[in-house]
C-alpha cells in the first residue's frame, strides 16, 4: 500500500496520532530544559525512501541523524533527522545557552541531541502503539553528522529496495520569543509486516 493510496481519513488519523506524541514530547523536553518548548506537527508525509533524503532540501545538505531500532511487538528503525544548523540551534536551548553559542557538535552537544531524539522516539512510538494496542520502544540511540543522503543510508545500514516507504513526522520546536524555529523530521521506517500492521490499524470507521 503506497503512501499515495492512503485516504484523507488515514492521513488525518496519522496527524492526530503524531500530535498526541508531540504533546508528550514537549512535556518531557520542558522538564529536561526547564523552559517552555512547544512542538507542532505541520505535516505527516508517507513517501518512498529515495525521497526522504531531500526532506532537508537536498541530499547533500549537512545533517544530523539520531537513529534507533524499534523494539517490541513490531520491528523497524526510527530516525530523528535535522539540518546541522537547526541541530546547533536546538542545542543552545537544550543546554540553556544564549542563541548562536553552539558552533560545533562536540560530546555534550551530541549527547543532548541523542536525548532529544530518544524523547521524540519514545513519545511518537507510544502514540502509535496506543493506536495499535501494542508495545513499541526505541533502542539506545546513535548519532551521525554527514550529508542527509549519506547519513540516512548509514542509519538504515543500506539503501532499501526501490518502493520501500518512510513515514515522516515533520516536527517544529517553538521556543517562546525565539526565531527561527528549529525544524526536524522524525522518520519511521517499519519492516514490511510492521508497515502492513500500521495500515491495517488505520482502517478506522
CSV table of C-alpha atoms in Angstrom, one decimal:
chain,number,residue,atom,x,y,z
A,1,UNK,CA,0.0,0.0,0.0
A,2,UNK,CA,2.0,3.0,-1.2
A,3,UNK,CA,1.8,6.4,0.5
A,4,UNK,CA,-0.4,7.9,-2.2
A,5,UNK,CA,-3.0,5.2,-1.6
A,6,UNK,CA,-3.7,6.5,1.9
A,7,UNK,CA,-7.1,8.2,2.2
A,8,UNK,CA,-7.6,11.6,3.6
A,9,UNK,CA,-9.0,10.0,6.7
A,10,UNK,CA,-5.9,7.8,7.1
A,11,UNK,CA,-3.7,10.9,6.9
A,12,UNK,CA,-5.9,12.7,9.4
A,13,UNK,CA,-5.5,9.8,11.9
A,14,UNK,CA,-1.7,9.7,11.4
A,15,UNK,CA,-1.6,13.5,12.0
A,16,UNK,CA,-3.7,13.2,15.1
A,17,UNK,CA,-1.5,10.4,16.5
A,18,UNK,CA,1.6,12.5,15.7
A,19,UNK,CA,0.2,15.5,17.5
A,20,UNK,CA,-0.5,13.4,20.6
A,21,UNK,CA,3.1,12.2,20.5
A,22,UNK,CA,4.3,15.8,20.1
A,23,UNK,CA,2.4,16.9,23.1
A,24,UNK,CA,4.0,14.2,25.3
A,25,UNK,CA,7.5,15.0,23.8
A,26,UNK,CA,7.0,18.7,24.6
A,27,UNK,CA,6.2,17.9,28.2
A,28,UNK,CA,9.3,15.8,28.5
A,29,UNK,CA,11.5,18.5,26.9
A,30,UNK,CA,10.1,21.1,29.2
A,31,UNK,CA,11.2,19.0,32.1
A,32,UNK,CA,14.7,18.5,30.6
A,33,UNK,CA,15.3,22.1,29.7
A,34,UNK,CA,13.3,23.9,32.4
A,35,UNK,CA,11.8,26.1,29.8
A,36,UNK,CA,8.6,26.0,27.7
A,37,UNK,CA,9.2,24.3,24.4
A,38,UNK,CA,6.1,23.6,22.2
A,39,UNK,CA,6.2,21.0,19.5
A,40,UNK,CA,3.9,21.2,16.5
A,41,UNK,CA,3.4,18.8,13.6
A,42,UNK,CA,2.8,20.8,10.3
A,43,UNK,CA,2.8,17.7,8.1
A,44,UNK,CA,2.8,13.9,8.2
A,45,UNK,CA,4.3,12.5,5.0
A,46,UNK,CA,4.5,9.0,3.7
A,47,UNK,CA,6.9,8.8,0.8
A,48,UNK,CA,9.4,6.5,-1.0
A,49,UNK,CA,12.7,6.2,0.9
A,50,UNK,CA,14.5,7.7,-2.1
A,51,UNK,CA,12.7,11.0,-1.4
A,52,UNK,CA,13.4,11.1,2.4
A,53,UNK,CA,17.0,12.4,1.9
A,54,UNK,CA,15.6,15.5,0.2
A,55,UNK,CA,13.4,16.5,3.2
A,56,UNK,CA,16.1,19.0,4.2
A,57,UNK,CA,16.3,20.5,0.7
A,58,UNK,CA,18.9,18.3,-1.0
A,59,UNK,CA,20.6,15.0,-0.2
A,60,UNK,CA,23.9,17.0,0.1
A,61,UNK,CA,22.6,19.2,2.9
A,62,UNK,CA,24.7,18.8,6.2
A,63,UNK,CA,22.6,16.8,8.5
A,64,UNK,CA,22.4,15.2,12.0
A,65,UNK,CA,20.6,11.9,12.4
A,66,UNK,CA,19.8,10.2,15.6
A,67,UNK,CA,19.0,6.5,14.9
A,68,UNK,CA,17.2,3.9,16.9
A,69,UNK,CA,15.9,0.4,16.4
A,70,UNK,CA,12.2,-0.1,17.1
A,71,UNK,CA,11.8,-2.9,19.7
A,72,UNK,CA,8.7,-4.6,20.9
A,73,UNK,CA,5.8,-6.1,19.0
A,74,UNK,CA,6.9,-4.6,15.7
A,75,UNK,CA,10.3,-4.2,14.1
A,76,UNK,CA,11.9,-1.4,12.2
A,77,UNK,CA,14.0,1.8,12.6
A,78,UNK,CA,13.3,5.3,13.8
A,79,UNK,CA,15.5,8.3,12.8
A,80,UNK,CA,15.4,11.9,14.0
A,81,UNK,CA,16.8,14.0,11.2
A,82,UNK,CA,17.8,17.7,11.4
A,83,UNK,CA,19.7,20.1,9.3
A,84,UNK,CA,23.0,20.7,11.1
A,85,UNK,CA,22.2,24.4,11.6
A,86,UNK,CA,18.9,23.5,13.3
A,87,UNK,CA,20.6,20.9,15.5
A,88,UNK,CA,23.1,23.5,16.7
A,89,UNK,CA,20.2,26.0,17.3
A,90,UNK,CA,18.3,23.3,19.3
A,91,UNK,CA,21.4,22.5,21.4
A,92,UNK,CA,21.5,26.2,22.5
A,93,UNK,CA,18.1,25.7,24.1
A,94,UNK,CA,18.5,22.2,25.4
A,95,UNK,CA,21.8,23.3,27.1
A,96,UNK,CA,20.4,26.6,28.3
A,97,UNK,CA,22.9,28.7,26.3
A,98,UNK,CA,22.4,32.1,24.6
A,99,UNK,CA,21.4,31.9,20.9
A,100,UNK,CA,24.1,31.1,18.3
A,101,UNK,CA,26.5,29.8,21.0
A,102,UNK,CA,26.9,26.3,19.7
A,103,UNK,CA,29.2,26.2,16.7
A,104,UNK,CA,30.5,22.6,16.9
A,105,UNK,CA,28.7,19.4,17.9
A,106,UNK,CA,31.1,18.0,20.5
A,107,UNK,CA,30.4,15.2,23.0
A,108,UNK,CA,28.0,17.3,25.2
A,109,UNK,CA,26.0,18.6,22.2
A,110,UNK,CA,25.7,15.1,20.7
A,111,UNK,CA,24.6,13.7,24.0
A,112,UNK,CA,21.8,16.3,24.2
A,113,UNK,CA,20.7,15.6,20.7
A,114,UNK,CA,20.5,11.9,21.3
A,115,UNK,CA,18.4,12.6,24.4
A,116,UNK,CA,16.0,14.8,22.3
A,117,UNK,CA,15.8,12.0,19.7
A,118,UNK,CA,15.2,9.4,22.4
A,119,UNK,CA,12.4,11.6,23.9
A,120,UNK,CA,10.7,12.1,20.5
A,121,UNK,CA,11.0,8.4,19.6
A,122,UNK,CA,9.5,7.3,22.8
A,123,UNK,CA,6.6,9.8,22.6
A,124,UNK,CA,5.8,9.1,18.9
A,125,UNK,CA,6.2,5.4,19.2
A,126,UNK,CA,3.9,5.4,22.3
A,127,UNK,CA,1.3,7.2,20.4
A,128,UNK,CA,1.5,4.7,17.5
A,129,UNK,CA,1.5,1.8,20.0
A,130,UNK,CA,-1.7,3.1,21.6
A,131,UNK,CA,-3.4,3.2,18.2
A,132,UNK,CA,-2.3,-0.4,17.5
A,133,UNK,CA,-2.6,-1.7,21.1
A,134,UNK,CA,1.0,-2.9,21.0
A,135,UNK,CA,4.3,-2.2,22.8
A,136,UNK,CA,6.9,-0.2,20.8
A,137,UNK,CA,10.1,1.0,22.3
A,138,UNK,CA,13.3,2.8,20.9
A,139,UNK,CA,16.7,1.2,21.4
A,140,UNK,CA,19.7,3.2,22.7
A,141,UNK,CA,20.3,6.0,20.1
A,142,UNK,CA,23.3,6.5,17.9
A,143,UNK,CA,24.2,9.8,16.2
A,144,UNK,CA,25.9,10.7,12.9
A,145,UNK,CA,26.8,14.0,11.2
A,146,UNK,CA,27.0,13.8,7.4
A,147,UNK,CA,25.2,14.8,4.3
A,148,UNK,CA,21.5,13.9,4.5
A,149,UNK,CA,21.6,11.2,1.8
A,150,UNK,CA,24.7,9.6,3.3
A,151,UNK,CA,23.5,9.7,6.9
A,152,UNK,CA,20.2,8.1,6.0
A,153,UNK,CA,21.9,5.3,4.1
A,154,UNK,CA,24.2,4.6,7.0
A,155,UNK,CA,21.3,4.8,9.5
A,156,UNK,CA,19.4,2.1,7.6
A,157,UNK,CA,22.6,0.1,7.0
A,158,UNK,CA,22.0,0.2,3.2
A,159,UNK,CA,19.7,1.9,0.8
A,160,UNK,CA,16.4,0.0,0.8
A,161,UNK,CA,14.9,-1.5,-2.3
A,162,UNK,CA,13.0,0.7,-4.7
A,163,UNK,CA,9.5,1.2,-3.5
A,164,UNK,CA,10.2,1.0,0.3
A,165,UNK,CA,8.5,3.9,2.1
A,166,UNK,CA,9.1,6.0,5.1
A,167,UNK,CA,6.6,7.8,7.4
A,168,UNK,CA,7.9,11.3,8.2
A,169,UNK,CA,6.6,13.4,11.0
A,170,UNK,CA,7.7,17.0,10.4
A,171,UNK,CA,8.5,18.4,13.8
A,172,UNK,CA,8.8,22.1,14.7
A,173,UNK,CA,10.3,23.2,18.1
A,174,UNK,CA,8.7,26.5,19.2
A,175,UNK,CA,10.6,28.3,22.0
A,176,UNK,CA,8.9,31.4,23.3
A,177,UNK,CA,10.4,34.6,21.9
A,178,UNK,CA,12.9,32.8,19.7
A,179,UNK,CA,13.3,32.8,15.9
A,180,UNK,CA,13.9,30.9,13.6
A,181,UNK,CA,12.1,27.8,14.7
A,182,UNK,CA,14.3,24.6,14.7
A,183,UNK,CA,12.8,22.0,12.4
A,184,UNK,CA,13.3,18.3,12.3
A,185,UNK,CA,11.9,15.1,10.8
A,186,UNK,CA,11.0,12.0,12.8
A,187,UNK,CA,11.3,9.1,10.3
A,188,UNK,CA,9.6,5.8,11.0
A,189,UNK,CA,10.9,3.0,8.7
A,190,UNK,CA,9.0,-0.1,9.6
A,191,UNK,CA,9.8,-3.6,8.4
A,192,UNK,CA,7.1,-4.7,5.8
A,193,UNK,CA,5.0,-6.7,8.3
A,194,UNK,CA,5.0,-3.7,10.7
A,195,UNK,CA,4.1,-1.4,7.8
A,196,UNK,CA,1.1,-3.6,7.0
A,197,UNK,CA,0.0,-3.7,10.6
A,198,UNK,CA,0.1,0.2,10.8
A,199,UNK,CA,-2.0,0.5,7.6
A,200,UNK,CA,-4.4,-2.1,9.0
A,201,UNK,CA,-4.7,-0.1,12.2
A,202,UNK,CA,-5.7,3.0,10.2
A,203,UNK,CA,-8.8,1.3,8.9
A,204,UNK,CA,-11.0,3.1,11.3
A,205,UNK,CA,-14.6,4.0,10.8
